PDB file of C-alpha atoms and ligand atoms in Angstrom:
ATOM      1  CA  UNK H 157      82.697 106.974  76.367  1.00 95.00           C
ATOM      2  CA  UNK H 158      83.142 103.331  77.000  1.00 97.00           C
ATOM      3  CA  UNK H 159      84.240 101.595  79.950  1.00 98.00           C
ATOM      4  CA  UNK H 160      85.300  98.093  80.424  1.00 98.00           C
ATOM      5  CA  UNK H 161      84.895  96.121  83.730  1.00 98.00           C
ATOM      6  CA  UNK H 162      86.290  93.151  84.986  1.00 98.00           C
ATOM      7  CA  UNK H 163      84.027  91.398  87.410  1.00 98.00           C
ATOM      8  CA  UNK H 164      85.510  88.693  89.435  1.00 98.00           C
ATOM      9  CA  UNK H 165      82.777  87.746  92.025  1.00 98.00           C
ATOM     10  CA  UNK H 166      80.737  85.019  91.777  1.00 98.00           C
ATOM     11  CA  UNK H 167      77.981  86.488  93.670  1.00 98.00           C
ATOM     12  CA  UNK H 168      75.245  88.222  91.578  1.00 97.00           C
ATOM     13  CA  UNK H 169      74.030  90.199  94.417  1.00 97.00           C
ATOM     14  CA  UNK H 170      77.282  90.484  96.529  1.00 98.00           C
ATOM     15  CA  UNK H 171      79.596  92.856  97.896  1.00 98.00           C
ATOM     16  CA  UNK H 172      81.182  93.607  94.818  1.00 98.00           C
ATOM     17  CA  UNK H 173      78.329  93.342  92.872  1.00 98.00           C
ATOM     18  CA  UNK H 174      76.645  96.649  94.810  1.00 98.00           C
ATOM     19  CA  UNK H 175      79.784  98.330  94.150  1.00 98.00           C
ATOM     20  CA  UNK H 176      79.850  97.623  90.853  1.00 98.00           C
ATOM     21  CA  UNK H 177      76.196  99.115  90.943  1.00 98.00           C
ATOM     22  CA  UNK H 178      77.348 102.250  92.895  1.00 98.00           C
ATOM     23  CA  UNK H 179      79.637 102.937  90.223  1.00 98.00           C
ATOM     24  CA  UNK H 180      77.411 102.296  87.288  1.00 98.00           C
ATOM     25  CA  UNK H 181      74.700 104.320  88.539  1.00 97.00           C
ATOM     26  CA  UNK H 182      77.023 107.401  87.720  1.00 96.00           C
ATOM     27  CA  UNK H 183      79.099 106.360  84.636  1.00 97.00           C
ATOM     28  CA  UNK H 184      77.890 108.099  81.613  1.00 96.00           C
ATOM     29  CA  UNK H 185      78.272 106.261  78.317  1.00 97.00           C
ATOM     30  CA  UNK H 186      78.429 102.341  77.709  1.00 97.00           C
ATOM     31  CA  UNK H 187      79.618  99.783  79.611  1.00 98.00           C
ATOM     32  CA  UNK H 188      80.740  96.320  78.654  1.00 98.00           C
ATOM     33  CA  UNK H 189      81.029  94.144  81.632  1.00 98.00           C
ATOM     34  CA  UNK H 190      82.837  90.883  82.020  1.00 98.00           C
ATOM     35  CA  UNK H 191      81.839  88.443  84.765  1.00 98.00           C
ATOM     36  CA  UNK H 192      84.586  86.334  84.774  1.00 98.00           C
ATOM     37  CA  UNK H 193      83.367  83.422  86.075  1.00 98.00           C
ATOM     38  CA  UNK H 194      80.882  82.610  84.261  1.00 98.00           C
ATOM     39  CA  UNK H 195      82.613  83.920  80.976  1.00 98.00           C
ATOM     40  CA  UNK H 196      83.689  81.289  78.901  1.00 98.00           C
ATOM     41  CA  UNK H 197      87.327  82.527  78.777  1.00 98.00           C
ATOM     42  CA  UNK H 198      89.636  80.061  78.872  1.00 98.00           C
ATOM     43  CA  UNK H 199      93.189  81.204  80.599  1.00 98.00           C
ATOM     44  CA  UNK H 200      96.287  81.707  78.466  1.00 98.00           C
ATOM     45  CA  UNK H 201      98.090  78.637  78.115  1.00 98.00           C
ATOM     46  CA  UNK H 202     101.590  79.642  77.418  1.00 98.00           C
ATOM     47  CA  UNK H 203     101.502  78.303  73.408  1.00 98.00           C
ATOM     48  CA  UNK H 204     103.820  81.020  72.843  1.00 97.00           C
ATOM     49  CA  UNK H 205     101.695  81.345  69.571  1.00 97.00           C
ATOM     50  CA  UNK H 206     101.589  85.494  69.801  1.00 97.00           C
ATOM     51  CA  UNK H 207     105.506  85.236  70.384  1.00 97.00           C
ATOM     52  CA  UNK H 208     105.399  85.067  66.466  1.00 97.00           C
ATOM     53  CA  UNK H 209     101.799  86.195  65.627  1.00 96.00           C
ATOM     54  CA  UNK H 210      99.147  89.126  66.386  1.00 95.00           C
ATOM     55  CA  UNK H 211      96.273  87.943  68.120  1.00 96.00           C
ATOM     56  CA  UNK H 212      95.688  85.183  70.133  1.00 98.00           C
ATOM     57  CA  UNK H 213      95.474  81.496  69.125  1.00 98.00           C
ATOM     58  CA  UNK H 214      92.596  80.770  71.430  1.00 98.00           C
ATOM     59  CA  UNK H 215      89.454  80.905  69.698  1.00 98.00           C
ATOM     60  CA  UNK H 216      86.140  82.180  72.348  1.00 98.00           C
ATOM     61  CA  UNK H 217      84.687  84.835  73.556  1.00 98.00           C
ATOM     62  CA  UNK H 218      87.989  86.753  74.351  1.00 98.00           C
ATOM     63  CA  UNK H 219      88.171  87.652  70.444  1.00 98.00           C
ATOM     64  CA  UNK H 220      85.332  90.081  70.798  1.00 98.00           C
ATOM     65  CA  UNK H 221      86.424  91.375  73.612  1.00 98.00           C
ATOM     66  CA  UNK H 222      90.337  92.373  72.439  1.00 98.00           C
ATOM     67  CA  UNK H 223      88.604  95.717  70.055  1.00 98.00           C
ATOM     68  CA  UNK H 224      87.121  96.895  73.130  1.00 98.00           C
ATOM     69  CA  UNK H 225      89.874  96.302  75.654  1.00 98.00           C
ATOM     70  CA  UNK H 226      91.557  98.448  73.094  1.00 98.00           C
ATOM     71  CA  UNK H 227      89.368 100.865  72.259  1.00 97.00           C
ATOM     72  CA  UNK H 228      87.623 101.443  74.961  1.00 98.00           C
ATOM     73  CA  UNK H 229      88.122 104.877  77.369  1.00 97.00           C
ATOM     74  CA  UNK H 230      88.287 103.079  81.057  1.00 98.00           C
ATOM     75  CA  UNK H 231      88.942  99.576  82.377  1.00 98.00           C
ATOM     76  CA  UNK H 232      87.770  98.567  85.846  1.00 98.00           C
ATOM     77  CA  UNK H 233      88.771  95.302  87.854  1.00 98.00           C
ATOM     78  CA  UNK H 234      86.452  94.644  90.515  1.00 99.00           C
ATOM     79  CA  UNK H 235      87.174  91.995  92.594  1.00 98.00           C
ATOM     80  CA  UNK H 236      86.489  90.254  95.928  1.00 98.00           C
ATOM     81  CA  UNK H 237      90.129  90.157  97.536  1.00 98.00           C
ATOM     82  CA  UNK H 238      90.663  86.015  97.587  1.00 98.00           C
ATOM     83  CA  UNK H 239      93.713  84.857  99.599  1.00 97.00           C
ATOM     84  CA  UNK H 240      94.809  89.081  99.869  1.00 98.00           C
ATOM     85  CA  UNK H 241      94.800  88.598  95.546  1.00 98.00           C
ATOM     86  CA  UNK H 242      92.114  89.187  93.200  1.00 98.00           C
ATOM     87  CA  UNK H 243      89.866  86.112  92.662  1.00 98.00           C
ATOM     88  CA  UNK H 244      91.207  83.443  90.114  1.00 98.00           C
ATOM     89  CA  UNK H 245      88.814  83.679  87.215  1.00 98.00           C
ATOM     90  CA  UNK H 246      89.739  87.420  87.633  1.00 98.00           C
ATOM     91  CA  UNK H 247      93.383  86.876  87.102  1.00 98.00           C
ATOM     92  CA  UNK H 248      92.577  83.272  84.372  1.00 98.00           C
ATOM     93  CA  UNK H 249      90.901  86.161  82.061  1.00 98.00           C
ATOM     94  CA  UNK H 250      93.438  88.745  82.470  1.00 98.00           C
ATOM     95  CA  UNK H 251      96.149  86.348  81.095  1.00 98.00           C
ATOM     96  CA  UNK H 252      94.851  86.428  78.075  1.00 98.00           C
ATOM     97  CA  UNK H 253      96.570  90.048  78.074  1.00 98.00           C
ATOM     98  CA  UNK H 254      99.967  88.126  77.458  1.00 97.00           C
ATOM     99  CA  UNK H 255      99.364  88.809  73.705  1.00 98.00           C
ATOM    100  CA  UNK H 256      99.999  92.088  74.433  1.00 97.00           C
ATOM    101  CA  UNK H 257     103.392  91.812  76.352  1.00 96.00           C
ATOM    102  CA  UNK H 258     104.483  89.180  73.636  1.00 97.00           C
ATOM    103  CA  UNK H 259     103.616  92.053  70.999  1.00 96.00           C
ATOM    104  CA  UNK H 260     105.715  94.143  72.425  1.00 95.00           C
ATOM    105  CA  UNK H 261     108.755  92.423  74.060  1.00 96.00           C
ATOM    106  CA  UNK H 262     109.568  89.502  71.372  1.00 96.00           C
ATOM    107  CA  UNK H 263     107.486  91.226  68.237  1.00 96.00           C
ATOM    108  CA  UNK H 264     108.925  94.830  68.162  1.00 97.00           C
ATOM    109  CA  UNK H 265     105.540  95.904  67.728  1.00 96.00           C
ATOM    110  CA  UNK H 266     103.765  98.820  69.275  1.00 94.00           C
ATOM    111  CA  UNK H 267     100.790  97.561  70.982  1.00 95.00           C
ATOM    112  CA  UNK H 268      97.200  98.832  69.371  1.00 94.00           C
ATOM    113  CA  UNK H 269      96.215  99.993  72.744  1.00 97.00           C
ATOM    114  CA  UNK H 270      94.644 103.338  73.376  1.00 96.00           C
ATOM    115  CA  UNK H 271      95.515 104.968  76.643  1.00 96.00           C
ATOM    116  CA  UNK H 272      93.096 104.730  79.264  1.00 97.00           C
ATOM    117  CA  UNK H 273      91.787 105.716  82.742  1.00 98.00           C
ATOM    118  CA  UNK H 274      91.638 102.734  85.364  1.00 98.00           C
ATOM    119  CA  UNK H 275      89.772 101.594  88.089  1.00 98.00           C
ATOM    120  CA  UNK H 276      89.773  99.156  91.043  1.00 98.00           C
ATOM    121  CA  UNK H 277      87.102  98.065  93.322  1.00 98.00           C
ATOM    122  CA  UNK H 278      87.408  95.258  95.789  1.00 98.00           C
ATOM    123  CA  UNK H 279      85.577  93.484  98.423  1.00 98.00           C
ATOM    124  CA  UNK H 280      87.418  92.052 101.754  1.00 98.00           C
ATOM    125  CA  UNK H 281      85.848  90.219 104.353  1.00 98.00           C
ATOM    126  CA  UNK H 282      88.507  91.531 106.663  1.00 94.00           C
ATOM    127  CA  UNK H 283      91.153  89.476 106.901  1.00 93.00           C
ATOM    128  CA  UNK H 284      94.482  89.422 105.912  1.00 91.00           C
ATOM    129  CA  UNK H 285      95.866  92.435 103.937  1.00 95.00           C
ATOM    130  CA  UNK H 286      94.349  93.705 100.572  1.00 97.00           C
ATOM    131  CA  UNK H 287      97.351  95.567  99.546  1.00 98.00           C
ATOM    132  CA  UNK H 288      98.808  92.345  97.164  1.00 98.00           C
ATOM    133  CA  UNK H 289      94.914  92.555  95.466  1.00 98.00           C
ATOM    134  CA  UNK H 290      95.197  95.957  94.508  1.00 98.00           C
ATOM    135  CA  UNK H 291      98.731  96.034  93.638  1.00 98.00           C
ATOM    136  CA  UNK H 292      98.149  93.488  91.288  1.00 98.00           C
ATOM    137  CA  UNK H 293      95.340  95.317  89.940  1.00 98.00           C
ATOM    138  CA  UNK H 294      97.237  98.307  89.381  1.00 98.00           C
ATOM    139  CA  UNK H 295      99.572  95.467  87.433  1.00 97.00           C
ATOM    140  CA  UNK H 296      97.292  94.677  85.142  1.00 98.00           C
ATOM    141  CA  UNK H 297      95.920  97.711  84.712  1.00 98.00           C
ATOM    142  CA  UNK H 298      99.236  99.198  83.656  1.00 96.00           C
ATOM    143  CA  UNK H 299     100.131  96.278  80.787  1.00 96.00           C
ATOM    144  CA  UNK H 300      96.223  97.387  79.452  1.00 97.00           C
ATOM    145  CA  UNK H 301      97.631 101.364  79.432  1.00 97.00           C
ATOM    146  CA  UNK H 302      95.658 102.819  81.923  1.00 97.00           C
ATOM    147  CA  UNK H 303      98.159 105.657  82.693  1.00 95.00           C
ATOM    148  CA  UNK H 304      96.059 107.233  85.463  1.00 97.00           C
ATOM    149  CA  UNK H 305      94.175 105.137  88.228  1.00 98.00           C
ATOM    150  CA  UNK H 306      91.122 106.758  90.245  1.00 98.00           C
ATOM    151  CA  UNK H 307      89.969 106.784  93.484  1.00 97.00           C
ATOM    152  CA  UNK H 308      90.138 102.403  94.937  1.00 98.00           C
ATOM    153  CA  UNK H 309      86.744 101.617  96.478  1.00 98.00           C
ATOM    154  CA  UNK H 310      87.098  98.953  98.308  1.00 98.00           C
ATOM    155  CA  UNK H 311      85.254  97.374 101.572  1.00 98.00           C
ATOM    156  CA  UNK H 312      87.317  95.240 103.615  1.00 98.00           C
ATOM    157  CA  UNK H 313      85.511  94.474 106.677  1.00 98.00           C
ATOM    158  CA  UNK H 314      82.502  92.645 104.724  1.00 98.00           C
ATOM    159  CA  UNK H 315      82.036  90.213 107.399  1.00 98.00           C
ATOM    160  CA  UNK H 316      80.828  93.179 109.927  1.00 98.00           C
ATOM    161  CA  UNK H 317      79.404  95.362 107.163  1.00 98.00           C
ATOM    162  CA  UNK H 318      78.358  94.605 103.671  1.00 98.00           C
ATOM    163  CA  UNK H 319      79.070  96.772 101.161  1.00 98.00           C
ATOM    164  CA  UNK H 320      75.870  98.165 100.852  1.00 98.00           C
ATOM    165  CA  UNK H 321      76.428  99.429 104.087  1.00 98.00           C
ATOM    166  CA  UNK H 322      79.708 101.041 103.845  1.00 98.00           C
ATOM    167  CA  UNK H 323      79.093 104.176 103.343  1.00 98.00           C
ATOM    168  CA  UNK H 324      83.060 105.401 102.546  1.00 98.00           C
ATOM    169  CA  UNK H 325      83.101 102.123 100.078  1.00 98.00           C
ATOM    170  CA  UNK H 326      80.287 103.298  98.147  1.00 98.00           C
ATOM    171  CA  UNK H 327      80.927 107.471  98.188  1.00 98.00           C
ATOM    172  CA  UNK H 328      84.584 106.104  96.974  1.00 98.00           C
ATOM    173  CA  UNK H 329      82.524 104.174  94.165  1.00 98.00           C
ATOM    174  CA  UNK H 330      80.800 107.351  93.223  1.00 98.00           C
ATOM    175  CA  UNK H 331      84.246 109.147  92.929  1.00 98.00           C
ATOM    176  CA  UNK H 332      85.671 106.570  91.440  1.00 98.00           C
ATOM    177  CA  UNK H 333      82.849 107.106  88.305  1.00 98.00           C
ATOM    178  CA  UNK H 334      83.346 111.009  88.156  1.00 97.00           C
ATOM    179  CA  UNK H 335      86.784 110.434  87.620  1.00 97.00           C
ATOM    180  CA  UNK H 336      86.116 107.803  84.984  1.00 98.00           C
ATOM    181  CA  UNK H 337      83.735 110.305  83.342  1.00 97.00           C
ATOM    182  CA  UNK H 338      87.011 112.579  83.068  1.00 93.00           C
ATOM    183  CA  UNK H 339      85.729 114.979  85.885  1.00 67.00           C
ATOM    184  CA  UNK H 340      88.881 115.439  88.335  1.00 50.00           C
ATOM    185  CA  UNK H 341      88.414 116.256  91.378  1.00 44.00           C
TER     186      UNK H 341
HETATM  187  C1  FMN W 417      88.360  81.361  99.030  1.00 56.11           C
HETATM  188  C2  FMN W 417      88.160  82.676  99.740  1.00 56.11           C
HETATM  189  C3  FMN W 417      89.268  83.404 100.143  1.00 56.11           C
HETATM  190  C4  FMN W 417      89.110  84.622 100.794  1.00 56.11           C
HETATM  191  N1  FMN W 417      90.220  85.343 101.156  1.00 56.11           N
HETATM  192  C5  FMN W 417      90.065  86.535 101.764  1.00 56.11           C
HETATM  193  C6  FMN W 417      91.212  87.309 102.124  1.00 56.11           C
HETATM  194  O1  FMN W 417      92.365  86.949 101.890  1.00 56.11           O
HETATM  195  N2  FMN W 417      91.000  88.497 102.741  1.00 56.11           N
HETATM  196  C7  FMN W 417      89.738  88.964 103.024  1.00 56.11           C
HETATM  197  O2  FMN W 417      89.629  90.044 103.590  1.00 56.11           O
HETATM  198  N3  FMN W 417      88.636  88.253 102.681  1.00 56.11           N
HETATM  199  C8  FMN W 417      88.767  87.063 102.047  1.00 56.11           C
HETATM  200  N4  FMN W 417      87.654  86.357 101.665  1.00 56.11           N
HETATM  201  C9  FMN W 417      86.300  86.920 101.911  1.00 56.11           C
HETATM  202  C10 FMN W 417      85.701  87.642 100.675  1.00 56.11           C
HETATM  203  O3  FMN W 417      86.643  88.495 100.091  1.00 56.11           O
HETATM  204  C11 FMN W 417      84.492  88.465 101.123  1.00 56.11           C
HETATM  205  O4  FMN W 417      83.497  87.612 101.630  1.00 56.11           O
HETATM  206  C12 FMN W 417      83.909  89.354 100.030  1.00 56.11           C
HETATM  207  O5  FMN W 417      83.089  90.339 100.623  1.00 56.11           O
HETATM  208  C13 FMN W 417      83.099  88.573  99.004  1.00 56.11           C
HETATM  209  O6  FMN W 417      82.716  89.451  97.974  1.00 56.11           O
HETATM  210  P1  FMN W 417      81.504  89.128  96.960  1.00 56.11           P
HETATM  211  O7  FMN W 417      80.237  89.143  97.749  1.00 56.11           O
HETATM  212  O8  FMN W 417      81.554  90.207  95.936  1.00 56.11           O
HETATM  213  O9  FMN W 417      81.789  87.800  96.316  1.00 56.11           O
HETATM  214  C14 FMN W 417      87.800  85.121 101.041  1.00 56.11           C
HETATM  215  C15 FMN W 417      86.689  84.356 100.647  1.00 56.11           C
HETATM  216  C16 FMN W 417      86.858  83.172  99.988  1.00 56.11           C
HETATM  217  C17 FMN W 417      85.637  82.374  99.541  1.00 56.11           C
END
């Protein structure tokens, strides 16, 4: 089993870096993880290259990753919730999934994606709503075939209590891996 996971916090040791941890403690298999700010992804540019072509014209590190966003059993975005969205370099790599659309929509081509299981984590420090984050996480989880979603940690009152506090956050992060490691519960 492999599962992919988008990080977009810049914080190494930060709220959504423990849940992260939470959930990685009980994923079986490998994990490829993606911290996307210090990736060097650059964000799709609109070149409407892949309108015409596979692949994408861009040439850096998202190349390796396209055979294992494709291949790979789970995808997880985990994301502090920035502005009630997920964090910019979050959303900069994730257009780089427009190859994908194009494929499909002005190619006529089915898209080499293997279904999937998804996952969304995401860290609030309690203001505003978070719902616009994890709808568009459940966006871009779709348009990368994750056809079922698990259990959403998330901690959303960060200023009060971290998420190494919040206890619901992180049993929700433990669920969230059993269901990733295709136990339902
Ligand atoms: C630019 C910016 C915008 C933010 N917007 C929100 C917001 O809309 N809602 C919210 O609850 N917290 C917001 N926060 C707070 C972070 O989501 C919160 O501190 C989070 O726990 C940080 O997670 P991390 O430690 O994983 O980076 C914002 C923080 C920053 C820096």
């Amino acid at each position: 089993m492999h599962t992919l996971i988008f990080n977009g916090s810049p914080h190494k040791n930060g709220d959504t870096a423990c849940l992260i941890a939470a959930l990685r403690e009980n994923l079986i298999g490998e994990v490829t993880q993606v911290d996307c700010y210090r990736a060097r992804i650059s964000p799709c540019t609109d070149c409407r290259w892949c309108t015409k072509n596979p692949g994408c014209a861009i040439q850096d590190e998202m190349q390796s990753l396209y055979p294992i966003l494709e291949s790979c059993d789970n995808i997880v975005i985990a994301s502090p919730v920035y502005f009630s969205l997920p964090t910019a370099p979050v959303l900069s790599v994730a257009s780089r999934i427009q190859t994908y659309f194009c494929q499909s929509f002005f190619r006529k081509s089915p898209v080499p994606i293997a279904p999937k299981r998804g996952g969304i984590i995401l860290a609030g420090g309690g203001s505003g709503s978070a719902e616009p984050a994890e709808a568009t996480a459940r966006r871009l989880l779709k348009y990368m075939k994750a056809k079922q979603i698990g259990p959403v940690a998330a901690s959303l009152a960060t200023d009060r209590i971290p998420a190494r506090e919040d206890a619901a956050a992180l049993e929700a992060a433990h669920s969230l891996a059993a269901f990733l490691n295709g136990f339902q519960e």
